[in-house]
Amino acid sequence: MVDASLLIAVVVLLATGAASLWTGRPAGAWVFDVHAVAGVSTLVLLAWKLRRVRHRLRPGALDATRLVSVSLAIAAGGALATGIWWVFGGSLDLGPWGLLNLHIGLGLVVPVLLVIHLRSRFALPRRETVDARRTTLRYAVVLGAGALAWRAQATVNDLLDTAGAKRRFTGSRETGSNDGNRFPVTSWVADDPDPVDRSAWVLTVGGAVADERSFAYGELAPDRVQRALLDCTSGWYSEHDWRGVRVGALLDAADPDAEASWVQFESVTGYRWSLPIEEASDALLATHVDGQRLSHGHGAPLRLVAPGRRGFQWVKWVETVRVTRRRDPGEWIAIFVSGIDG
């Protein structure tokens, strides 16, 4: 029963962890709460499991299968520990990475080891061995303990005034707000282009439009200031006044087809991401932040500002705006291979 419970918990953690990377609006806060409660519940289940199998972990009893099990326990414990340490305001400098990145990395290792482990160890509980009332009670205790622990950490963080008390519902902590370009410079996977020459750069607006348009940098007239919060999956957020060109104005100039449904923003690196056309029309292509011209590291000459979206969806170094009738499935691959030279 413990094995089945751990499998369910890991599936919930993976699902909510993946969803959290896309969730940037307060309405999605429940995803982070479920992830946290599942994490604490998994800690209880893991302790329960280790208590039952500790006699198999003596050095002389270890074989290849049990070594995988030990590795799984270490990875799972590491993922849970780094998550808990992050919640309480902890940090870790790993060069371009941080504590939250380590947490995500360990979390991705767990299912790989779990699949290997379950191939030799997993067995579904037999109906005749399951006491429904006792099982329900155990699940209620585990989930209740997880929920109480999650609520207790918020109280402890508030009382101690830790860095964890100041995080957003996504877990991100504020840094560099209202200070121009002086907020963290991060890039997705391998994106690291040379500075873009504004005098040679051209923005193209095309795809499913009646009139494809091109704009040199000097032809763009930043006419809108928008307050928006950038929430990065690296674990920080920053709020600024962004100035630039409303995407809707560019679309109006190109005259999208009546059946157009998506707008794709593509970087000079090949990175690209799409927004529904209604949302894209109200988005901004920023040239300035807090009155300063956008720096190269933050996506100059143009960066997409998409309120309510996580940072990796705010495409940097935009050079193409493409209107489409259907979303491009290839962008799910492009975001992992963009910037990698052939």
Coordinates of C-alpha atoms in Angstrom, one line a residue:
M1 CA 0.0 0.0 0.0
V2 CA 2.9 2.3 0.8
D3 CA 4.4 1.8 -2.7
A4 CA 1.1 2.6 -4.4
S5 CA 0.7 5.7 -2.2
L6 CA 4.2 6.9 -3.0
L7 CA 3.6 6.4 -6.7
I8 CA 0.4 8.5 -6.5
A9 CA 2.2 11.2 -4.5
V10 CA 5.1 11.4 -7.1
V11 CA 2.6 11.6 -10.0
V12 CA 0.8 14.5 -8.2
L13 CA 4.1 16.2 -7.5
L14 CA 5.2 15.9 -11.1
A15 CA 1.9 17.1 -12.4
T16 CA 1.6 20.1 -10.1
G17 CA 5.3 20.9 -10.5
A18 CA 5.0 21.0 -14.2
A19 CA 1.8 23.1 -14.0
S20 CA 3.5 25.5 -11.7
L21 CA 6.0 26.5 -14.4
W22 CA 3.1 27.8 -16.5
T23 CA 1.0 29.3 -13.7
G24 CA 1.5 33.0 -13.1
R25 CA -1.9 34.2 -12.1
P26 CA -3.3 34.2 -8.6
A27 CA -6.2 32.0 -9.7
G28 CA -3.7 29.2 -10.1
A29 CA -2.3 29.5 -6.5
W30 CA -4.0 26.2 -5.7
V31 CA -1.5 24.4 -7.9
F32 CA 1.3 25.4 -5.6
D33 CA -0.7 24.6 -2.5
V34 CA -1.4 21.1 -3.7
H35 CA 2.3 20.6 -4.7
A36 CA 3.4 21.7 -1.2
V37 CA 0.9 19.5 0.6
A38 CA 1.8 16.5 -1.6
G39 CA 5.5 17.2 -0.9
V40 CA 5.1 17.1 2.9
S41 CA 2.8 14.0 2.6
T42 CA 5.5 12.3 0.5
L43 CA 8.0 13.0 3.2
V44 CA 5.7 11.2 5.7
L45 CA 5.3 8.3 3.3
L46 CA 9.0 8.1 2.6
A47 CA 9.8 7.9 6.3
W48 CA 7.2 5.2 6.6
K49 CA 8.7 3.2 3.7
L50 CA 12.2 3.5 5.0
R51 CA 11.2 2.3 8.4
R52 CA 9.8 -0.8 6.9
V53 CA 12.8 -1.6 4.7
R54 CA 15.7 -0.4 6.8
H55 CA 16.8 -4.0 7.5
R56 CA 17.4 -4.4 3.7
L57 CA 19.8 -1.5 3.6
R58 CA 22.7 -3.0 5.5
P59 CA 26.0 -2.8 3.5
G60 CA 26.3 -6.5 3.1
A61 CA 22.7 -6.8 1.8
L62 CA 23.0 -4.2 -0.9
D63 CA 22.7 -5.4 -4.5
A64 CA 22.1 -3.4 -7.8
T65 CA 18.3 -3.3 -7.3
R66 CA 18.7 -2.0 -3.7
L67 CA 21.3 0.5 -4.7
V68 CA 18.7 2.0 -7.1
S69 CA 16.3 2.1 -4.2
V70 CA 18.8 3.9 -2.0
S71 CA 19.5 6.4 -4.9
L72 CA 15.8 7.0 -5.2
A73 CA 15.5 7.7 -1.5
I74 CA 18.4 10.1 -1.6
A75 CA 17.0 11.9 -4.7
A76 CA 13.5 12.1 -3.2
G77 CA 14.9 13.3 0.1
G78 CA 17.0 15.8 -1.6
A79 CA 14.1 17.2 -3.6
L80 CA 12.0 17.4 -0.5
A81 CA 14.7 19.0 1.6
T82 CA 15.6 21.6 -1.0
G83 CA 11.9 22.5 -1.4
I84 CA 11.4 22.9 2.3
W85 CA 14.6 24.9 2.7
W86 CA 13.5 27.2 -0.1
V87 CA 10.1 27.7 1.6
F88 CA 11.9 28.8 4.8
G89 CA 13.9 31.4 2.9
G90 CA 17.0 29.3 2.1
S91 CA 19.3 30.0 -0.9
L92 CA 22.2 28.4 -2.7
D93 CA 24.6 29.8 -5.2
L94 CA 25.3 27.3 -8.0
G95 CA 26.6 29.8 -10.6
P96 CA 23.8 30.3 -13.1
W97 CA 21.5 28.1 -11.0
G98 CA 20.1 28.4 -7.5
L99 CA 18.3 26.3 -4.8
L100 CA 15.0 26.2 -6.7
N101 CA 16.7 25.0 -9.8
L102 CA 18.4 22.2 -7.8
H103 CA 15.0 21.3 -6.4
I104 CA 13.5 21.0 -9.9
G105 CA 16.5 19.0 -11.1
L106 CA 16.3 16.5 -8.3
G107 CA 12.5 16.3 -8.8
L108 CA 13.1 15.3 -12.4
V109 CA 15.5 12.6 -11.4
V110 CA 13.0 11.0 -9.0
P111 CA 10.5 9.6 -11.6
V112 CA 13.4 8.0 -13.6
L113 CA 14.7 6.2 -10.6
L114 CA 11.1 5.4 -9.5
V115 CA 10.3 3.6 -12.8
I116 CA 13.5 1.5 -12.5
H117 CA 12.7 0.7 -8.9
L118 CA 9.0 -0.2 -9.6
R119 CA 10.0 -2.7 -12.3
S120 CA 11.3 -5.0 -9.7
R121 CA 9.6 -3.9 -6.5
F122 CA 6.1 -2.7 -7.3
A123 CA 3.0 -4.8 -6.5
L124 CA -0.6 -3.5 -6.4
P125 CA -2.3 -4.2 -3.0
R126 CA -4.7 -7.2 -3.1
R127 CA -8.3 -6.4 -2.4
E128 CA -8.5 -8.9 0.4
T129 CA -5.6 -7.3 2.2
V130 CA -7.0 -3.8 2.1
D131 CA -9.0 -2.5 5.0
A132 CA -11.0 0.3 3.4
R133 CA -11.7 2.1 6.7
R134 CA -8.2 1.9 8.0
T135 CA -6.7 2.9 4.6
T136 CA -9.0 5.9 4.4
L137 CA -8.0 6.9 7.9
R138 CA -4.3 6.6 7.1
Y139 CA -4.7 8.8 4.0
A140 CA -6.6 11.3 5.9
V141 CA -3.9 11.4 8.6
V142 CA -1.1 11.8 6.0
L143 CA -2.9 14.5 4.0
G144 CA -3.9 16.2 7.2
A145 CA -0.4 16.2 8.4
G146 CA 0.8 17.7 5.1
A147 CA -1.8 20.4 5.2
L148 CA -1.1 21.3 8.8
A149 CA 2.7 21.4 8.2
W150 CA 2.2 23.6 5.1
R151 CA 0.0 26.0 7.2
A152 CA 2.5 25.9 10.1
Q153 CA 5.4 27.0 7.9
A154 CA 3.6 30.1 6.8
T155 CA 3.1 31.0 10.5
V156 CA 6.7 30.3 11.4
N157 CA 8.0 32.3 8.4
D158 CA 5.8 35.3 9.4
L159 CA 6.9 35.1 13.1
L160 CA 10.6 34.9 12.2
D161 CA 10.2 37.4 9.3
T162 CA 12.3 35.1 7.0
A163 CA 12.9 35.6 3.3
G164 CA 10.3 32.8 2.9
A165 CA 7.6 35.1 4.4
K166 CA 8.1 37.6 1.5
R167 CA 7.7 35.2 -1.4
R168 CA 4.9 35.4 -3.9
F169 CA 2.3 32.6 -4.1
T170 CA 4.6 31.0 -6.8
G171 CA 7.4 30.8 -4.3
S172 CA 9.3 33.6 -6.1
R173 CA 11.0 36.4 -4.1
E174 CA 11.1 40.1 -5.0
T175 CA 14.3 41.5 -6.4
G176 CA 15.2 44.6 -8.4
S177 CA 11.7 46.1 -8.8
N178 CA 11.4 49.7 -10.0
D179 CA 15.2 49.8 -10.6
G180 CA 15.4 49.8 -14.4
N181 CA 17.7 47.1 -15.9
R182 CA 19.1 46.2 -12.4
F183 CA 17.1 43.0 -12.0
P184 CA 18.4 39.4 -12.7
V185 CA 19.5 38.5 -16.2
T186 CA 18.4 34.9 -16.9
S187 CA 18.1 33.0 -20.2
W188 CA 16.3 29.8 -21.0
V189 CA 18.5 26.8 -21.7
A190 CA 21.2 27.8 -24.3
D191 CA 19.9 31.3 -25.3
D192 CA 22.9 33.7 -25.3
P193 CA 23.1 35.7 -28.5
D194 CA 25.5 38.5 -29.2
P195 CA 24.1 42.0 -28.7
V196 CA 21.7 42.9 -31.5
D197 CA 22.7 45.8 -33.8
R198 CA 19.6 48.1 -33.6
S199 CA 20.6 49.8 -36.9
A200 CA 20.5 46.5 -38.8
W201 CA 17.6 44.8 -36.9
V202 CA 14.1 44.6 -38.4
L203 CA 10.9 43.5 -36.9
T204 CA 8.7 41.4 -39.2
V205 CA 4.9 41.0 -38.7
G206 CA 3.6 38.3 -41.0
G207 CA 1.9 34.9 -41.2
A208 CA -1.9 34.8 -41.7
V209 CA -2.2 38.5 -42.5
A210 CA -3.4 40.5 -45.4
D211 CA -0.4 42.9 -45.4
E212 CA 3.0 41.6 -44.1
R213 CA 4.9 44.5 -42.5
S214 CA 8.5 45.2 -41.5
F215 CA 9.7 47.9 -39.1
A216 CA 13.2 49.2 -38.4
Y217 CA 13.9 50.1 -34.8
G218 CA 13.6 53.8 -35.5
E219 CA 10.2 53.3 -37.0
L220 CA 8.8 51.9 -33.8
A221 CA 7.1 54.6 -31.7
P222 CA 6.9 53.4 -28.0
D223 CA 3.5 54.8 -27.1
R224 CA 2.4 52.8 -24.1
V225 CA 3.5 52.3 -20.5
Q226 CA 2.4 49.2 -18.8
R227 CA 2.9 48.1 -15.2
A228 CA 3.7 44.4 -15.1
L229 CA 5.2 41.8 -12.9
L230 CA 7.8 39.4 -14.3
D231 CA 7.8 36.1 -12.3
C232 CA 10.8 33.9 -13.3
T233 CA 10.8 30.1 -12.8
S234 CA 14.3 30.6 -11.3
G235 CA 12.6 31.8 -8.1
W236 CA 12.5 35.6 -8.3
Y237 CA 10.0 38.3 -9.4
S238 CA 10.4 41.9 -10.3
E239 CA 7.8 44.6 -11.0
H240 CA 8.4 47.5 -13.4
D241 CA 6.9 50.1 -15.7
W242 CA 7.5 48.8 -19.2
R243 CA 7.3 51.1 -22.2
G244 CA 6.9 50.0 -25.8
V245 CA 4.6 49.2 -28.6
R246 CA 1.2 47.6 -28.2
V247 CA 1.1 44.3 -30.1
G248 CA -2.5 45.1 -31.1
A249 CA -1.3 48.2 -33.0
L250 CA 1.1 46.1 -35.1
L251 CA -1.6 43.5 -35.8
D252 CA -4.0 46.2 -36.9
A253 CA -1.4 47.4 -39.4
A254 CA -1.0 43.9 -40.8
D255 CA -4.7 43.0 -40.8
P256 CA -4.9 39.4 -39.5
D257 CA -7.2 36.9 -41.2
A258 CA -10.6 36.3 -39.7
E259 CA -9.6 32.8 -38.8
A260 CA -6.4 33.8 -37.0
S261 CA -6.2 32.4 -33.4
W262 CA -2.6 32.7 -32.3
V263 CA 0.3 35.1 -32.4
Q264 CA 3.8 33.7 -32.2
F265 CA 6.8 35.7 -31.0
E266 CA 10.2 34.5 -32.2
S267 CA 13.6 35.5 -30.9
V268 CA 16.8 36.0 -32.9
T269 CA 17.9 32.7 -31.3
G270 CA 15.0 30.7 -32.7
Y271 CA 13.2 30.6 -29.3
R272 CA 9.5 31.2 -29.8
W273 CA 6.2 31.2 -27.9
S274 CA 2.6 31.8 -28.8
L275 CA -0.3 33.6 -27.1
P276 CA -4.0 33.5 -28.0
I277 CA -4.6 36.4 -30.4
E278 CA -6.9 38.2 -27.9
E279 CA -4.3 38.1 -25.2
A280 CA -1.5 39.0 -27.6
S281 CA -3.3 42.1 -28.9
D282 CA -3.2 43.6 -25.4
A283 CA 0.5 42.5 -24.8
L284 CA 3.5 44.9 -25.1
L285 CA 6.7 44.7 -27.0
A286 CA 8.9 46.7 -24.7
T287 CA 11.8 48.9 -25.6
H288 CA 12.3 50.5 -22.2
V289 CA 12.0 49.5 -18.5
D290 CA 11.4 52.1 -15.8
G291 CA 12.5 54.8 -18.2
Q292 CA 15.7 53.1 -19.2
R293 CA 16.3 51.7 -22.7
L294 CA 16.2 47.9 -22.4
S295 CA 19.6 46.3 -22.0
H296 CA 20.8 43.4 -24.2
G297 CA 20.6 41.0 -21.3
H298 CA 16.9 41.8 -20.8
G299 CA 16.0 41.3 -24.5
A300 CA 16.9 44.5 -26.4
P301 CA 15.8 45.7 -28.8
L302 CA 12.3 44.2 -28.1
R303 CA 11.1 42.0 -25.3
L304 CA 7.6 40.6 -25.0
V305 CA 5.7 41.7 -21.9
A306 CA 3.0 39.2 -21.1
P307 CA 1.3 40.0 -17.7
G308 CA 0.2 36.9 -15.9
R309 CA 2.7 34.6 -17.7
R310 CA 5.8 33.2 -16.2
G311 CA 9.2 34.7 -17.3
F312 CA 10.2 32.1 -19.9
Q313 CA 7.1 33.1 -21.9
W314 CA 8.3 36.7 -22.1
V315 CA 10.3 36.2 -25.3
K316 CA 13.5 38.2 -25.5
W317 CA 15.2 39.6 -28.6
V318 CA 12.0 39.5 -30.6
E319 CA 12.5 39.8 -34.4
T320 CA 9.3 38.1 -35.8
V321 CA 5.6 38.3 -34.9
R322 CA 3.8 35.6 -36.7
V323 CA 0.0 35.3 -36.9
T324 CA -1.3 31.7 -37.2
R325 CA -4.6 29.8 -37.4
R326 CA -3.3 27.0 -35.2
R327 CA -0.6 26.9 -32.6
D328 CA 2.8 25.8 -33.8
P329 CA 3.6 22.4 -32.1
G330 CA 7.3 22.8 -33.0
E331 CA 7.7 25.6 -30.4
W332 CA 7.7 23.0 -27.6
I333 CA 10.9 21.7 -29.1
A334 CA 12.3 25.1 -30.1
I335 CA 12.4 26.3 -26.5
F336 CA 14.8 23.5 -25.6
V337 CA 17.1 23.7 -28.6
S338 CA 17.1 27.5 -29.4
G339 CA 20.5 29.1 -29.2
I340 CA 22.3 25.8 -29.8
D341 CA 24.6 26.3 -32.8
G342 CA 24.5 23.4 -35.3

